[in-house]
């Protein structure tokens, strides 16, 4: 039944859609929530995203109610409790959808086809259907009724943060898009902007993108650098440390919290700042390791991007959905059996700086993964802004999940598309880096370089710094982080 | 096993996070002594007591004789436990709403004497809450849980930082009786802001100033004790309120309408009714005091008015010209309100400086996300001068002492001269001197015709002279 929408477009149209991504100016939101004022918004699903977005929209003066499946209401399930305890009207699809001016589909991707097929016949003429992810439209080729407007509003943070930031008087960065085939009245952009204002997103920065750019960049980022590289890196680094005689509990802790610590530096000042946290000899070492890994892994990143573009990836994954997630659940179970996953973090103190000093290889892996994902996306026609958000910007979020949950739970909590894709990556990348890892010793992972003097050659240091700072991800990163801090006065 | 040898600190210098230092402390606690530690906000009195719990890095000197099991109660320990519970909440990544650890488990995790725990739960009225999630408790209730943990861990030493704060009258007297009894076998160190609450069993008083233990006084030495009392009661200098900002004016309200009218209000969680059938009208210029025991729904009632409680949309609430749920935004409501509470202080964890915290009051935000005017900056600086903090304008808010943070948040609430100022236990955690300053400031505000004050407190002695209307919540009903 699936009918890849992207593949139905001409190359010209594909490139045009992929190239859409623009940071919107605050002045573009002066109409506030006016476009949604007095309209009836009905949310499908009341998990963390559904509930918290609804709370924000209501506090912005909008009319919000929730629709759940009849069983969820009859059994008074958690989603029903979430909505009713917060004073929202709850009703079945049949009761509420026909009254809705805007339907907010905030269910998981996998349910989209069933949900949209169920609600579409009930929606009134000229209403709006909103998504928070474009997979259903782009990869599954969902055809939405011609009279309906289709938009996407995707806050780039977990639901609880969407609420917490709103209550503070701020918001979270948000991506919006209009599905141009479904914008019969030309009101899609106005609705998406008002929705973003209603959740507070306009204060933190809104990116105007397209369904296609969102899907193709999101899939690429999540399966390579974000979930894939951190997973592969965790397994390889742990096994190497054990081989080198590092205490297993220490190794486990260095990895579990190391990604979070080094990518925190990335969040504030890009790859440059992350590398600057290393001593000069360590920085040069990390640079060389990253260059070597980039050469080895480049064909793999290209393959992932190619499979995403052609639709081969989503086809393979949807076949597994149809097969009750057999592959996915099997691979997930394997993660639980890895030596890293089974070794608890020791109760030893590791200082913030020590995570850098003893995790040189991890820093190199983050650098290689971020730069490769960015390079691959931009060379495939995705604009630099999108590529930045889906690579560097989100890496600290996944690293934070590993710090709290390690790999098995990380895999269980990320989206189903991210999880399936990152297993494919991991299965290919571990053997690919096999020969490279043979030459790795504890000086770059586990023990630190332990140098008596930290002198380096001036010319070489200048060369390395220049190469780090002149990478294109650093230029766009500086610009976008600049926008953010203009808005959020972090003083 | 009771403590037999003394605890001694010899020339001890301890550095805490944020660079605060307790300098060259010499202090001996004999097994039969009970100490009261006092000092102004930010003096380091809590830090001194915290040294005994192993907090901070010892730079020099020697500590001897610390027992293994110490029962600790403090705002810091309380907020640490709440923070730990919050970290356990994976709702954000699991996409489920987590409940958190139940109270009974929080207690049993450290309890060595279950029958004592049962008895104290009874006396503190915690029995109906044992199955509730710890982080859903009110401020006063979490405090009681902390006390029970400290008292039932079979301690050899008790360190209680402001143990009486936020307790209702019944729980307070139960605690005082219990402490009087245990003080016969265990040395007790109490940090207190009010000397008038000093329990009878206290034998010694320590006065801390600027990180140094400057006075050690025997309780029996009446003259020295009196001097110390005066030192703490330093009368405040002339206080005047900085002006409002003419450029960010709040829309005018219809003088014929009340500020707030709540009709037949109820708050329910599942089958549990916090209160119902509550009618309340607040007219402009009528200052109100709201009281009631822990958990009676005082804060919930306030949050119906401020719009922070989601059930405000299913109640009949009229505020500042809006019937709630008629298409108004929360920011249209908040512009009329200045608000201070302990919960706000716990939520105000964003990294920003003192001046910006005060300016954020103009925007009703936690943290500052808007470009402010020079005029607003001037007003904020005037407030800092009133608080005696002008030299610290650029320091991080989160590195200030608990009491100083509270004073700043009160200034933040008052900065825009709101039509309604809500002060939810504004003196909780403040020392005598700052309490006097805050109360004087509130009285000044009460005398102004433009701001109506709604004041919530436990302490009967914190009376405000301008307040003439009272609402008490008890047994789920107004009385």
mmCIF file of C-alpha atoms in Angstrom, chain B residues 213-355:
data_model
loop_
_atom_site.group_PDB
_atom_site.id
_atom_site.type_symbol
_atom_site.label_atom_id
_atom_site.label_comp_id
_atom_site.label_asym_id
_atom_site.label_seq_id
_atom_site.Cartn_x
_atom_site.Cartn_y
_atom_site.Cartn_z
ATOM 1 C CA UNK B 213 32.268 31.452 64.189
ATOM 2 C CA UNK B 214 32.539 34.771 66.025
ATOM 3 C CA UNK B 215 30.599 34.171 69.260
ATOM 4 C CA UNK B 216 30.047 31.105 71.442
ATOM 5 C CA UNK B 217 27.679 31.811 74.283
ATOM 6 C CA UNK B 218 26.366 29.677 77.131
ATOM 7 C CA UNK B 219 22.595 29.802 77.376
ATOM 8 C CA UNK B 220 22.937 30.321 81.114
ATOM 9 C CA UNK B 221 24.954 33.507 80.522
ATOM 10 C CA UNK B 222 21.895 35.784 80.286
ATOM 11 C CA UNK B 223 23.739 38.991 79.516
ATOM 12 C CA UNK B 224 25.688 37.582 76.585
ATOM 13 C CA UNK B 225 22.560 35.849 75.318
ATOM 14 C CA UNK B 226 20.665 39.140 75.356
ATOM 15 C CA UNK B 227 23.393 40.891 73.374
ATOM 16 C CA UNK B 228 23.276 38.220 70.770
ATOM 17 C CA UNK B 229 19.536 38.640 70.507
ATOM 18 C CA UNK B 230 19.951 42.350 69.836
ATOM 19 C CA UNK B 231 22.626 41.719 67.287
ATOM 20 C CA UNK B 232 20.130 39.618 65.369
ATOM 21 C CA UNK B 233 17.373 42.122 65.783
ATOM 22 C CA UNK B 234 19.259 44.966 64.167
ATOM 23 C CA UNK B 235 16.599 47.461 63.334
ATOM 24 C CA UNK B 236 16.159 48.192 59.658
ATOM 25 C CA UNK B 237 17.184 51.454 58.081
ATOM 26 C CA UNK B 238 14.770 53.679 56.190
ATOM 27 C CA UNK B 239 12.996 51.667 53.555
ATOM 28 C CA UNK B 240 11.392 53.146 50.499
ATOM 29 C CA UNK B 241 9.947 51.395 47.494
ATOM 30 C CA UNK B 242 11.430 52.148 44.081
ATOM 31 C CA UNK B 243 8.874 53.504 41.583
ATOM 32 C CA UNK B 244 7.040 51.500 38.919
ATOM 33 C CA UNK B 245 8.095 51.681 35.274
ATOM 34 C CA UNK B 246 5.841 54.170 33.431
ATOM 35 C CA UNK B 247 6.716 52.626 30.040
ATOM 36 C CA UNK B 248 5.413 49.122 30.840
ATOM 37 C CA UNK B 249 2.052 50.090 32.265
ATOM 38 C CA UNK B 250 -0.453 47.449 33.254
ATOM 39 C CA UNK B 251 -3.895 47.875 31.617
ATOM 40 C CA UNK B 252 -6.412 49.716 33.799
ATOM 41 C CA UNK B 253 -9.033 47.609 35.574
ATOM 42 C CA UNK B 254 -12.745 48.381 35.959
ATOM 43 C CA UNK B 255 -12.996 49.735 39.532
ATOM 44 C CA UNK B 256 -16.590 48.473 39.807
ATOM 45 C CA UNK B 257 -15.438 44.853 39.465
ATOM 46 C CA UNK B 258 -13.585 42.798 42.087
ATOM 47 C CA UNK B 259 -9.997 41.753 41.323
ATOM 48 C CA UNK B 260 -10.855 38.102 41.895
ATOM 49 C CA UNK B 261 -14.144 36.259 42.242
ATOM 50 C CA UNK B 262 -14.066 32.491 42.760
ATOM 51 C CA UNK B 263 -17.467 30.792 42.885
ATOM 52 C CA UNK B 264 -18.108 27.256 44.184
ATOM 53 C CA UNK B 265 -14.506 26.311 43.425
ATOM 54 C CA UNK B 266 -13.229 22.742 43.838
ATOM 55 C CA UNK B 267 -9.972 20.895 43.262
ATOM 56 C CA UNK B 268 -10.078 17.122 42.878
ATOM 57 C CA UNK B 269 -7.490 14.483 42.055
ATOM 58 C CA UNK B 270 -9.381 11.352 41.076
ATOM 59 C CA UNK B 271 -11.685 10.772 44.047
ATOM 60 C CA UNK B 272 -9.683 12.920 46.463
ATOM 61 C CA UNK B 273 -11.201 16.325 47.137
ATOM 62 C CA UNK B 274 -8.717 18.986 48.248
ATOM 63 C CA UNK B 275 -11.501 21.533 48.749
ATOM 64 C CA UNK B 276 -14.864 22.270 47.237
ATOM 65 C CA UNK B 277 -17.706 24.809 47.311
ATOM 66 C CA UNK B 278 -15.291 27.618 47.934
ATOM 67 C CA UNK B 279 -16.475 31.183 47.321
ATOM 68 C CA UNK B 280 -14.060 34.038 47.592
ATOM 69 C CA UNK B 281 -14.110 37.621 46.387
ATOM 70 C CA UNK B 282 -11.092 39.908 46.616
ATOM 71 C CA UNK B 283 -11.842 43.563 46.060
ATOM 72 C CA UNK B 284 -9.154 46.067 45.204
ATOM 73 C CA UNK B 285 -7.607 47.543 48.329
ATOM 74 C CA UNK B 286 -8.725 44.656 50.621
ATOM 75 C CA UNK B 287 -5.634 42.930 51.941
ATOM 76 C CA UNK B 288 -6.169 39.265 52.793
ATOM 77 C CA UNK B 289 -4.428 36.696 54.936
ATOM 78 C CA UNK B 290 -4.924 33.045 53.999
ATOM 79 C CA UNK B 291 -4.035 30.296 56.470
ATOM 80 C CA UNK B 292 -4.557 26.583 57.019
ATOM 81 C CA UNK B 293 -2.605 23.429 57.941
ATOM 82 C CA UNK B 294 -0.155 21.704 55.586
ATOM 83 C CA UNK B 295 -1.941 20.125 52.643
ATOM 84 C CA UNK B 296 -5.201 22.049 53.156
ATOM 85 C CA UNK B 297 -4.934 23.410 49.626
ATOM 86 C CA UNK B 298 -3.661 26.947 50.229
ATOM 87 C CA UNK B 299 -1.180 26.838 47.374
ATOM 88 C CA UNK B 300 -3.665 25.036 45.127
ATOM 89 C CA UNK B 301 -6.219 27.796 45.743
ATOM 90 C CA UNK B 302 -3.655 30.458 44.922
ATOM 91 C CA UNK B 303 -2.671 28.659 41.736
ATOM 92 C CA UNK B 304 -6.291 28.710 40.583
ATOM 93 C CA UNK B 305 -6.019 32.482 40.725
ATOM 94 C CA UNK B 306 -2.592 32.716 39.108
ATOM 95 C CA UNK B 307 -3.607 30.233 36.400
ATOM 96 C CA UNK B 308 -0.836 27.772 37.261
ATOM 97 C CA UNK B 309 -3.337 25.062 38.199
ATOM 98 C CA UNK B 310 -4.804 23.267 35.158
ATOM 99 C CA UNK B 311 -8.165 22.906 36.908
ATOM 100 C CA UNK B 312 -8.623 26.683 36.722
ATOM 101 C CA UNK B 313 -10.276 25.942 33.382
ATOM 102 C CA UNK B 314 -13.030 23.813 34.917
ATOM 103 C CA UNK B 315 -13.841 26.229 37.738
ATOM 104 C CA UNK B 316 -15.888 29.414 37.757
ATOM 105 C CA UNK B 317 -13.131 31.994 38.114
ATOM 106 C CA UNK B 318 -13.209 35.680 37.299
ATOM 107 C CA UNK B 319 -9.851 37.444 37.466
ATOM 108 C CA UNK B 320 -8.878 40.944 36.354
ATOM 109 C CA UNK B 321 -11.813 41.245 33.978
ATOM 110 C CA UNK B 322 -11.466 37.773 32.427
ATOM 111 C CA UNK B 323 -13.697 34.760 32.929
ATOM 112 C CA UNK B 324 -11.106 31.957 32.816
ATOM 113 C CA UNK B 325 -11.349 29.760 29.757
ATOM 114 C CA UNK B 326 -12.831 32.417 27.495
ATOM 115 C CA UNK B 327 -9.844 32.723 25.188
ATOM 116 C CA UNK B 328 -7.517 34.784 27.393
ATOM 117 C CA UNK B 329 -3.844 33.787 27.637
ATOM 118 C CA UNK B 330 -2.025 33.024 30.840
ATOM 119 C CA UNK B 331 0.238 36.035 30.270
ATOM 120 C CA UNK B 332 -2.755 38.359 30.199
ATOM 121 C CA UNK B 333 -3.554 37.119 33.720
ATOM 122 C CA UNK B 334 -0.019 37.090 35.061
ATOM 123 C CA UNK B 335 0.631 40.713 34.108
ATOM 124 C CA UNK B 336 -1.624 41.754 37.007
ATOM 125 C CA UNK B 337 0.076 39.517 39.614
ATOM 126 C CA UNK B 338 3.301 39.546 41.571
ATOM 127 C CA UNK B 339 4.026 36.164 43.133
ATOM 128 C CA UNK B 340 6.487 34.639 45.643
ATOM 129 C CA UNK B 341 6.593 31.110 47.049
ATOM 130 C CA UNK B 342 9.054 28.419 48.078
ATOM 131 C CA UNK B 343 8.103 26.435 44.972
ATOM 132 C CA UNK B 344 8.968 29.418 42.769
ATOM 133 C CA UNK B 345 12.373 29.564 44.423
ATOM 134 C CA UNK B 346 12.986 25.881 43.677
ATOM 135 C CA UNK B 347 11.960 26.416 40.073
ATOM 136 C CA UNK B 348 14.109 29.507 39.656
ATOM 137 C CA UNK B 349 17.198 27.527 38.710
ATOM 138 C CA UNK B 350 18.136 29.279 35.467
ATOM 139 C CA UNK B 351 21.618 30.726 35.213
ATOM 140 C CA UNK B 352 21.211 34.470 35.410
ATOM 141 C CA UNK B 353 22.393 37.337 37.591
ATOM 142 C CA UNK B 354 20.722 39.214 40.432
ATOM 143 C CA UNK B 355 19.733 42.257 38.386
#
